[in-house]
Structures are given as structure tokens and as C-alpha cells.
Amino acid sequence: MLKEWRRDRALRRVRPGSGRPLKRFRWWQPLSRSLLYLTLPDAVYAVDVRHWRSDDDGYAKVYLYRDGLQLAESRVPAILPVPGGVIEVDVSGFGLRRCHYVTDAGAEFQLVPDPRSAEGRRARFARRHPVLSRGLGAISLVLLIVSLGLTLPQLAEPILRVPPLEDRFGTYTSPIDLPVWLNVALGVAVVLASTERALRLRYSWLDAAAN
């Protein structure tokens, strides 16, 4: 029921587009824009996500284009109706979380990124260097898991020192006490790892927990 309510709410946020033409992806936009395509029998659709162009509530905006003309717009998370299904779009603080075509039958297909976008460059790197790409993805995952394992015990200590919790569970001292410089370095590594995963649309609860 909650999922259906969120879906209906997202659909109500969709507004008609202005009909303006789609602008090509520029070399200076990798951090501020994501552009992906979906080819259906009736037309080619483009999803243009502007990470830094927020609405009055501070949400990122997404624009849907049909054959190069703006068809609709919404804030994210967004559900954009297209023939045969919908396009679901969501973002994180590190880039795209999701951009998939979901058919009426429930099948899911990830949209194809523009080759000039950051997601497109990462996909091209994966095609040209598959072994290195898989290694980079594995390193990103390991960094997140290690970060979570080192950070959670340190975060739990001050939380469990709150009097009601300390009275109930007793005194807790973290077995891990990293120096500040190492915690900072670990934080930077996690940001890089989450950004790499977002470029592959692999951002998940693990990234959110580690950050």
C-alpha cells in the first residue's frame, strides 16, 4: 500500500513539458547533469536529470524528451509515463540511484547513458576494459564494507552513552578508535567509492549506510 501511495504521488508530480528542444551534453556538465536514452517503437525518449537545478523545495529536476522535444518534467524521485510502462528516476548525493524503464508486465531495463556523460564514459570504460572495470567495482564495494565495519562501532559509543540507553544496556566502549586523519581519509575513499557506484547505477542502502 505504501509503495502504491508513493507511486501515485510521484505520478501526480509530473507536469507537461515546454516543448523546447533537448540540448546536447557539454563537456563541463558531468557533475551537474545525467542524460540517458530509451528507444521504444514509437519514438526515442531522453531523460535529462539536472542534479543542481532544484525546485522551490530543493529537489533535483528531471525532464523527459520525446524525439528531442521536452514532453514532461518532474522533481525526483520521479515516475514518468511512457508507452508500455514508466521510467523511474531517483538520485543520491553522489549521482544517479536509478533510471530504469519498467514495463507494464514488470520487466526492468536500465536506460542507455549519453556517451559524453559521466555515466556514459564509465560504461565505455567497462566495455573496453572489462577486467579492470570489475576490479574497480570490487574495490568500491570492499571500501564501503570496510568503512561500515570501522565506523559503526565508533558511532555506537556516543549514542549508547545517552543516559536512558546506558542505563538499559550498560557502558559500551568501541574496540575501534581510529585517529582523525584516518577517519578523514576513510571518508574521502567512501565518497569516491559511492560516486563510482553511482556512475554504474549501483548505489544502494550500503552506500547510504557508509555515508
Backbone as JSON, one array per atom type, in Angstrom:
{
  "sequence": "MLKEWRRDRALRRVRPGSGRPLKRFRWWQPLSRSLLYLTLPDAVYAVDVRHWRSDDDGYAKVYLYRDGLQLAESRVPAILPVPGGVIEVDVSGFGLRRCHYVTDAGAEFQLVPDPRSAEGRRARFARRHPVLSRGLGAISLVLLIVSLGLTLPQLAEPILRVPPLEDRFGTYTSPIDLPVWLNVALGVAVVLASTERALRLRYSWLDAAAN",
  "N": [[0.83, -1.2, 0.0], [1.95, 1.25, 0.81], [3.91, 1.52, -1.15], [2.33, 1.8, -3.45], [1.07, 4.2, -2.82], [3.23, 5.99, -2.84], [3.94, 5.77, -5.52], [1.65, 6.78, -6.83], [1.75, 9.38, -5.86], [4.16, 10.29, -6.97], [3.5, 10.19, -9.68], [1.57, 12.19, -9.79], [3.14, 14.41, -9.54], [4.22, 14.91, -11.99], [4.57, 17.19, -14.65], [3.41, 18.91, -17.62], [5.73, 19.29, -20.34], [7.75, 21.96, -21.78], [8.12, 21.82, -24.48], [10.47, 22.59, -25.61], [13.6, 22.13, -27.4], [15.94, 19.41, -26.89], [19.02, 19.96, -25.32], [22.38, 19.38, -26.3], [24.77, 17.29, -24.62], [27.27, 18.79, -22.69], [30.85, 19.19, -22.26], [31.54, 20.16, -19.76], [29.63, 19.36, -17.94], [29.5, 16.89, -16.44], [29.28, 16.6, -13.6], [26.94, 17.86, -12.93], [24.83, 17.02, -14.45], [22.9, 14.36, -15.86], [22.29, 12.27, -18.61], [20.22, 10.17, -20.36], [18.98, 7.52, -22.53], [16.09, 6.02, -24.07], [14.87, 3.77, -26.34], [11.92, 3.25, -27.92], [9.25, 1.59, -29.77], [7.67, 3.66, -30.85], [9.09, 6.06, -30.6], [12.14, 7.89, -29.72], [13.14, 8.32, -26.46], [14.38, 10.64, -24.08], [15.97, 11.11, -20.99], [16.65, 13.71, -18.96], [18.52, 14.59, -16.37], [18.91, 17.06, -14.02], [21.05, 17.67, -11.66], [21.74, 19.8, -10.02], [19.82, 21.67, -10.44], [17.32, 22.77, -8.79], [13.92, 22.59, -7.54], [11.44, 24.67, -5.88], [11.37, 23.39, -3.45], [13.85, 22.35, -3.1], [14.55, 20.04, -4.5], [16.13, 17.93, -6.95], [15.73, 18.19, -10.53], [14.04, 16.52, -13.23], [13.77, 15.97, -16.69], [11.73, 14.91, -19.34], [12.11, 13.9, -22.65], [10.78, 13.57, -25.93], [11.66, 12.33, -28.95], [13.51, 14.42, -29.07], [12.16, 16.7, -28.14], [10.87, 18.5, -25.38], [8.8, 16.74, -23.25], [7.72, 16.28, -20.7], [8.08, 17.12, -17.17], [9.48, 16.8, -13.87], [10.07, 16.66, -10.32], [12.59, 14.84, -8.55], [12.33, 11.92, -6.4], [11.13, 10.45, -9.45], [8.43, 9.34, -11.54], [7.84, 8.65, -14.74], [5.45, 8.52, -17.17], [5.44, 6.49, -20.09], [4.9, 4.99, -23.34], [3.78, 1.69, -22.84], [4.73, 1.43, -20.25], [6.6, 2.83, -17.51], [9.14, 5.28, -16.71], [11.4, 5.15, -14.17], [13.02, 7.32, -11.98], [15.62, 8.21, -9.83], [17.77, 9.89, -7.51], [20.91, 10.26, -5.76], [23.13, 11.66, -3.27], [25.42, 11.38, -4.68], [25.04, 11.06, -7.34], [23.23, 9.37, -9.93], [20.77, 7.2, -8.69], [18.89, 5.52, -9.69], [17.59, 4.76, -12.93], [15.44, 3.55, -14.79], [13.51, 1.74, -17.17], [10.39, 0.52, -16.65], [8.28, -1.96, -17.51], [4.76, -2.51, -18.2], [4.34, -5.12, -17.61], [6.13, -5.61, -15.66], [8.85, -6.01, -16.18], [12.25, -4.83, -16.13], [14.48, -2.36, -17.42], [17.57, -0.87, -17.74], [18.24, 2.49, -18.67], [20.09, 3.81, -21.49], [23.1, 5.48, -21.16], [24.13, 8.78, -22.25], [26.95, 8.96, -24.36], [28.78, 11.0, -23.8], [28.36, 11.74, -21.22], [29.09, 11.39, -17.66], [28.24, 8.89, -16.74], [28.08, 7.57, -19.17], [30.76, 7.59, -20.01], [31.87, 5.98, -18.03], [30.57, 3.58, -18.62], [31.63, 3.06, -21.15], [34.3, 2.69, -20.47], [34.01, 0.29, -19.08], [33.29, -1.44, -21.15], [35.58, -1.43, -22.76], [37.62, -2.16, -21.03], [37.0, -4.64, -19.44], [37.89, -6.41, -17.36], [39.47, -4.78, -15.7], [37.52, -2.96, -15.04], [35.7, -4.52, -13.56], [37.34, -5.1, -11.42], [37.69, -2.54, -10.33], [35.09, -2.02, -9.54], [34.82, -3.99, -7.58], [36.69, -3.14, -5.69], [35.49, -0.74, -4.89], [33.2, -1.73, -3.61], [34.36, -3.21, -1.5], [35.62, -1.15, -0.08], [33.39, 0.23, 0.91], [32.21, -1.71, 2.59], [34.29, -2.18, 4.44], [34.52, 0.39, 5.5], [32.02, 0.67, 6.72], [32.2, -1.3, 8.66], [34.24, -0.27, 10.28], [33.29, 2.18, 11.07], [30.72, 2.03, 12.3], [31.01, 0.86, 14.99], [32.37, 2.99, 16.24], [30.54, 5.06, 16.03], [28.49, 4.05, 17.54], [29.3, 4.21, 20.19], [29.13, 6.97, 21.38], [26.35, 7.23, 21.1], [25.26, 5.2, 22.68], [25.95, 6.13, 25.12], [24.09, 7.88, 25.99], [22.06, 8.66, 28.72], [19.47, 7.13, 29.21], [19.84, 4.93, 27.46], [22.31, 3.95, 28.27], [21.73, 3.19, 30.87], [20.08, 1.07, 30.35], [21.47, -0.74, 28.65], [24.06, -0.76, 29.57], [27.55, 0.25, 29.93], [29.29, 1.04, 26.99], [32.22, 0.59, 25.16], [33.91, 1.43, 22.32], [35.69, -0.94, 20.38], [37.26, -0.01, 18.41], [39.25, 2.71, 17.63], [40.02, 5.04, 15.71], [42.53, 7.32, 14.47], [42.03, 10.85, 13.79], [42.91, 11.68, 11.24], [42.89, 9.32, 9.8], [40.21, 8.59, 9.84], [39.21, 10.72, 8.3], [40.51, 10.23, 5.85], [39.36, 7.78, 5.26], [36.73, 8.58, 4.94], [36.92, 10.14, 2.6], [37.67, 8.16, 0.77], [35.36, 6.6, 0.79], [33.49, 8.37, -0.32], [34.5, 8.57, -2.94], [34.22, 5.9, -3.69], [31.41, 5.54, -3.56], [30.61, 7.37, -5.47], [31.69, 6.23, -7.77], [30.15, 3.89, -7.87], [27.64, 5.01, -8.21], [27.87, 5.98, -10.79], [27.58, 3.67, -12.19], [25.02, 3.1, -11.63], [24.63, 1.65, -9.3], [24.18, 2.39, -6.74], [23.15, 1.9, -3.41], [21.47, 0.79, -0.35], [23.69, 0.19, 1.13], [25.63, 2.05, 0.4], [24.39, 4.35, 1.37], [24.36, 3.79, 4.11], [27.09, 3.69, 4.7], [27.8, 6.27, 4.31]],
  "CA": [[0.0, 0.0, 0.0], [2.85, 2.41, 0.86], [4.54, 1.62, -2.45], [1.33, 2.35, -4.38], [0.85, 5.61, -2.47], [4.38, 6.73, -3.34], [3.85, 5.77, -6.97], [0.6, 7.73, -7.22], [2.23, 10.72, -5.54], [5.16, 10.64, -7.97], [2.81, 10.44, -10.96], [0.88, 13.47, -9.69], [4.13, 15.49, -9.63], [4.63, 15.11, -13.38], [3.96, 18.36, -15.3], [3.7, 18.97, -19.06], [6.97, 19.97, -20.71], [7.61, 23.21, -22.54], [8.28, 21.57, -25.91], [11.78, 23.07, -26.07], [14.48, 21.04, -27.86], [16.95, 18.87, -25.97], [20.36, 20.48, -25.55], [23.39, 18.33, -26.29], [25.57, 17.22, -23.4], [28.52, 19.54, -22.81], [31.97, 18.55, -21.57], [31.67, 20.65, -18.39], [28.42, 19.02, -17.19], [29.43, 15.55, -15.82], [28.88, 16.6, -12.19], [25.66, 18.52, -12.72], [23.8, 16.55, -15.37], [22.9, 12.99, -16.39], [21.44, 12.19, -19.8], [20.07, 8.77, -20.75], [18.04, 7.35, -23.63], [15.28, 4.82, -24.19], [14.29, 3.66, -27.67], [10.69, 2.46, -27.99], [8.79, 1.52, -31.16], [7.04, 4.89, -31.34], [9.97, 7.24, -30.56], [13.3, 7.83, -28.83], [12.93, 9.15, -25.29], [15.59, 11.03, -23.36], [15.76, 11.56, -19.61], [17.68, 14.7, -18.66], [18.49, 14.84, -14.93], [19.73, 18.2, -13.62], [21.29, 17.43, -10.24], [21.87, 21.06, -9.28], [18.7, 22.57, -10.75], [16.29, 22.32, -7.86], [12.68, 23.35, -7.49], [11.3, 25.5, -4.67], [11.56, 22.55, -2.27], [15.23, 21.9, -3.05], [14.73, 18.75, -5.14], [16.67, 17.92, -8.31], [14.69, 18.12, -11.56], [14.24, 15.61, -14.36], [12.98, 16.36, -17.86], [11.53, 13.83, -20.31], [12.03, 14.37, -24.05], [10.33, 12.61, -26.95], [12.24, 12.73, -30.24], [14.24, 15.68, -28.94], [11.33, 17.8, -27.66], [10.51, 18.28, -23.98], [7.44, 16.22, -23.12], [7.25, 16.37, -19.31], [9.1, 17.41, -16.18], [9.11, 16.43, -12.51], [11.19, 16.58, -9.39], [12.91, 13.45, -8.23], [12.16, 10.76, -7.28], [10.11, 10.69, -10.46], [7.89, 8.25, -12.35], [7.43, 9.32, -15.96], [4.73, 7.58, -18.03], [5.78, 6.34, -21.5], [4.16, 3.83, -23.87], [4.16, 0.36, -22.37], [5.25, 1.39, -18.89], [7.05, 4.09, -16.92], [10.56, 5.44, -16.43], [11.6, 5.51, -12.77], [14.27, 8.07, -11.82], [15.93, 8.65, -8.48], [19.16, 10.32, -7.38], [21.51, 10.29, -4.43], [24.07, 12.75, -3.17], [26.61, 11.07, -5.47], [24.66, 10.88, -8.73], [22.01, 8.61, -10.16], [20.48, 5.99, -7.94], [18.07, 4.66, -10.54], [16.97, 5.31, -14.13], [15.03, 2.3, -15.42], [12.21, 1.59, -17.82], [9.64, -0.59, -16.05], [7.13, -2.23, -18.37], [3.5, -2.84, -17.51], [4.43, -6.52, -17.16], [7.05, -5.68, -14.54], [10.25, -6.14, -16.58], [13.02, -3.6, -15.93], [15.61, -2.16, -18.31], [18.3, 0.38, -17.46], [18.38, 3.34, -19.84], [21.44, 3.91, -22.04], [23.61, 6.84, -20.92], [24.79, 9.51, -23.33], [28.38, 8.63, -24.3], [29.58, 12.12, -23.3], [28.08, 11.93, -19.79], [29.96, 10.63, -16.77], [27.77, 7.5, -16.76], [28.45, 7.02, -20.46], [32.21, 7.35, -20.02], [32.12, 4.81, -17.18], [30.11, 2.41, -19.36], [32.6, 2.81, -22.22], [35.47, 2.11, -19.81], [33.69, -1.1, -18.76], [33.31, -2.23, -22.38], [36.94, -1.51, -23.27], [38.49, -2.79, -20.04], [36.05, -5.33, -18.55], [38.53, -6.97, -16.17], [39.82, -3.65, -14.84], [36.26, -2.38, -14.57], [35.18, -5.36, -12.48], [38.23, -4.9, -10.27], [37.37, -1.26, -9.73], [33.81, -2.19, -8.85], [35.05, -4.8, -6.37], [37.38, -2.27, -4.73], [34.48, 0.18, -4.35], [32.36, -2.47, -2.67], [35.16, -3.53, -0.32], [35.8, 0.09, 0.67], [32.15, 0.52, 1.63], [32.03, -2.69, 3.65], [35.29, -1.91, 5.47], [34.15, 1.64, 6.15], [30.87, 0.42, 7.59], [32.66, -2.08, 9.81], [35.07, 0.55, 11.15], [32.59, 3.38, 11.52], [29.58, 1.76, 13.16], [31.36, 0.77, 16.42], [32.74, 4.31, 16.76], [29.31, 5.85, 16.16], [27.62, 3.48, 18.57], [29.77, 4.56, 21.54], [28.45, 8.15, 21.95], [24.9, 7.03, 21.14], [24.93, 4.35, 23.82], [26.26, 6.84, 26.36], [22.91, 8.63, 26.4], [21.66, 8.02, 29.99], [18.48, 6.04, 29.19], [20.39, 3.76, 26.8], [23.39, 3.42, 29.1], [21.1, 2.51, 31.99], [19.44, -0.17, 29.89], [22.41, -1.67, 28.02], [25.37, -0.72, 30.2], [28.58, 1.07, 29.28], [29.88, 0.45, 25.78], [33.43, 1.24, 24.66], [34.22, 0.92, 20.99], [37.0, -1.59, 20.25], [37.98, 0.67, 17.34], [39.43, 4.14, 17.89], [40.94, 5.47, 14.67], [42.92, 8.72, 14.53], [41.18, 11.73, 12.97], [43.36, 11.7, 9.84], [42.49, 8.07, 9.14], [38.77, 8.7, 9.61], [39.02, 11.63, 7.17], [40.93, 9.52, 4.65], [38.35, 6.76, 5.01], [35.56, 9.28, 4.42], [37.19, 10.5, 1.2], [37.63, 6.93, -0.01], [33.96, 6.19, 0.67], [32.85, 9.27, -1.28], [34.95, 8.15, -4.27], [33.62, 4.6, -3.98], [29.98, 5.73, -3.8], [30.48, 8.07, -6.75], [31.94, 5.22, -8.81], [28.99, 3.0, -7.93], [26.52, 5.78, -8.77], [28.07, 6.06, -12.24], [27.09, 2.4, -12.72], [23.67, 2.96, -11.09], [24.69, 0.59, -8.31], [24.01, 2.98, -5.41], [22.17, 1.12, -2.64], [21.41, 1.07, 1.09], [25.05, 0.06, 1.66], [26.27, 3.35, 0.21], [23.76, 5.3, 2.29], [24.8, 3.48, 5.48], [28.51, 4.02, 4.83], [27.96, 7.71, 4.27]],
  "C": [[0.87, 1.26, 0.0], [3.52, 2.62, -0.49], [3.59, 2.23, -3.48], [1.08, 3.82, -4.1], [2.0, 6.47, -2.99], [4.36, 6.84, -4.86], [2.83, 6.79, -7.45], [1.05, 9.17, -6.97], [3.25, 11.2, -6.56], [4.51, 10.95, -9.32], [2.09, 11.78, -10.94], [1.85, 14.65, -9.81], [4.54, 15.8, -11.07], [3.85, 16.27, -13.99], [4.27, 18.33, -16.8], [4.98, 19.74, -19.34], [6.7, 21.2, -21.56], [7.7, 23.01, -24.04], [9.62, 22.04, -26.46], [12.66, 21.9, -26.49], [15.51, 20.65, -26.81], [18.32, 19.44, -26.33], [21.37, 19.34, -25.45], [24.22, 18.41, -25.01], [26.9, 17.92, -23.63], [29.6, 18.94, -21.93], [32.09, 18.99, -20.11], [30.51, 20.21, -17.48], [28.42, 17.67, -16.46], [28.96, 15.55, -14.37], [27.47, 17.14, -11.97], [24.52, 17.94, -13.54], [24.0, 15.08, -15.73], [21.91, 12.94, -17.54], [21.42, 10.74, -20.29], [18.93, 8.63, -21.75], [17.31, 6.01, -23.53], [14.63, 4.82, -25.57], [13.09, 2.71, -27.61], [10.18, 2.47, -29.43], [8.25, 2.84, -31.7], [8.0, 6.08, -31.42], [11.2, 6.93, -29.71], [13.06, 8.81, -27.69], [14.27, 9.44, -24.61], [15.2, 11.52, -21.98], [16.94, 12.44, -19.23], [17.57, 15.07, -17.18], [19.44, 15.99, -14.61], [19.9, 18.14, -12.1], [21.29, 18.73, -9.43], [20.77, 22.06, -9.61], [17.52, 22.12, -9.92], [15.03, 23.16, -8.0], [12.6, 24.12, -6.18], [11.54, 24.71, -3.39], [12.97, 21.99, -2.17], [15.48, 20.55, -3.68], [15.34, 18.91, -6.53], [15.52, 17.75, -9.3], [15.06, 17.12, -12.64], [13.27, 16.02, -15.46], [12.92, 15.19, -18.84], [11.34, 14.43, -21.7], [11.57, 13.23, -24.95], [10.78, 13.11, -28.32], [12.83, 14.14, -30.17], [13.45, 16.87, -28.45], [10.84, 17.49, -26.25], [9.04, 17.92, -23.84], [6.87, 16.42, -21.72], [8.41, 16.71, -18.4], [8.56, 17.03, -14.8], [10.31, 16.63, -11.61], [11.45, 15.12, -9.1], [12.65, 13.18, -6.75], [10.96, 10.92, -8.22], [9.69, 9.37, -11.11], [7.25, 8.9, -13.57], [6.74, 8.33, -16.89], [5.23, 7.65, -19.48], [5.0, 5.14, -22.03], [4.69, 2.5, -23.35], [4.68, 0.3, -20.96], [5.6, 2.77, -18.37], [8.57, 4.09, -16.83], [10.69, 5.92, -15.0], [12.98, 6.14, -12.61], [14.43, 8.46, -10.37], [17.42, 9.0, -8.42], [19.61, 10.21, -5.93], [22.43, 11.51, -4.37], [25.31, 12.55, -4.03], [26.29, 10.89, -6.95], [23.37, 10.11, -8.84], [21.93, 7.39, -9.25], [19.74, 4.99, -8.83], [17.58, 5.43, -11.75], [16.61, 4.13, -15.02], [13.65, 2.44, -16.08], [11.56, 0.34, -17.25], [8.38, -0.8, -16.88], [5.89, -2.53, -17.54], [3.51, -4.27, -17.0], [5.41, -6.69, -16.02], [8.51, -5.86, -14.9], [10.95, -4.79, -16.46], [14.22, -3.56, -16.87], [16.27, -0.82, -17.97], [18.45, 1.18, -18.74], [19.86, 3.44, -20.24], [21.96, 5.32, -21.84], [24.21, 7.46, -22.17], [26.29, 9.26, -23.24], [29.26, 9.75, -23.76], [29.37, 12.37, -21.81], [29.05, 11.11, -18.96], [29.55, 9.16, -16.74], [28.15, 6.82, -18.07], [29.93, 6.71, -20.57], [32.56, 6.13, -19.16], [31.69, 3.53, -17.89], [31.08, 2.06, -20.49], [33.88, 2.2, -21.66], [35.23, 0.63, -19.5], [33.73, -1.97, -20.01], [34.74, -2.44, -22.88], [37.88, -2.27, -22.33], [37.64, -3.56, -19.03], [36.68, -5.87, -17.27], [38.88, -5.86, -15.19], [38.58, -3.01, -14.25], [35.68, -3.2, -13.42], [36.04, -5.23, -11.23], [37.94, -3.61, -9.55], [36.06, -1.31, -8.97], [33.96, -2.97, -7.56], [35.73, -3.97, -5.29], [36.39, -1.3, -4.08], [33.61, -0.51, -3.31], [33.11, -2.79, -1.38], [35.36, -2.29, 0.55], [34.56, 0.42, 1.5], [31.96, -0.43, 2.81], [33.01, -2.44, 4.8], [34.95, -0.63, 6.23], [33.01, 1.44, 7.14], [31.31, -0.33, 8.85], [33.49, -1.27, 10.78], [34.32, 1.73, 11.76], [31.48, 3.09, 12.53], [29.95, 1.61, 14.64], [31.72, 2.12, 17.03], [31.51, 5.2, 16.94], [28.43, 5.35, 17.29], [28.02, 3.93, 19.97], [29.09, 5.81, 22.09], [26.94, 8.0, 22.03], [24.5, 6.24, 22.38], [25.31, 4.97, 25.15], [25.12, 7.75, 26.81], [22.32, 7.92, 27.62], [20.61, 6.93, 29.89], [19.03, 4.76, 28.54], [21.5, 3.12, 27.63], [22.82, 2.67, 30.31], [20.54, 1.14, 31.58], [20.46, -1.2, 29.41], [23.79, -1.69, 28.67], [26.35, 0.12, 29.39], [29.18, 0.32, 28.1], [31.1, 1.27, 25.36], [33.8, 0.61, 23.33], [35.59, 0.25, 20.97], [37.87, -0.93, 19.19], [38.04, 2.16, 17.66], [40.48, 4.66, 16.91], [41.33, 6.93, 14.87], [42.1, 9.55, 13.54], [41.58, 11.65, 11.51], [42.93, 10.46, 9.1], [40.98, 8.06, 8.89], [38.46, 9.62, 8.43], [39.37, 10.94, 5.86], [39.91, 8.45, 4.26], [37.09, 7.39, 4.43], [35.73, 9.67, 2.96], [37.11, 9.28, 0.31], [36.19, 6.46, -0.23], [33.21, 7.07, -0.33], [33.22, 8.87, -2.7], [34.3, 6.82, -4.66], [32.13, 4.74, -4.31], [29.73, 6.45, -5.12], [30.68, 7.09, -7.9], [30.75, 4.3, -8.97], [27.78, 3.72, -8.51], [26.65, 5.9, -10.28], [27.61, 4.78, -12.93], [25.66, 2.12, -12.28], [23.6, 1.78, -10.15], [24.51, 1.12, -6.89], [22.89, 2.27, -4.67], [22.19, 1.54, -1.18], [22.81, 1.0, 1.7], [25.8, 1.38, 1.54], [25.7, 4.37, 1.19], [24.23, 5.06, 3.72], [26.24, 3.89, 5.7], [28.76, 5.51, 4.86], [27.16, 8.39, 5.37]]
}
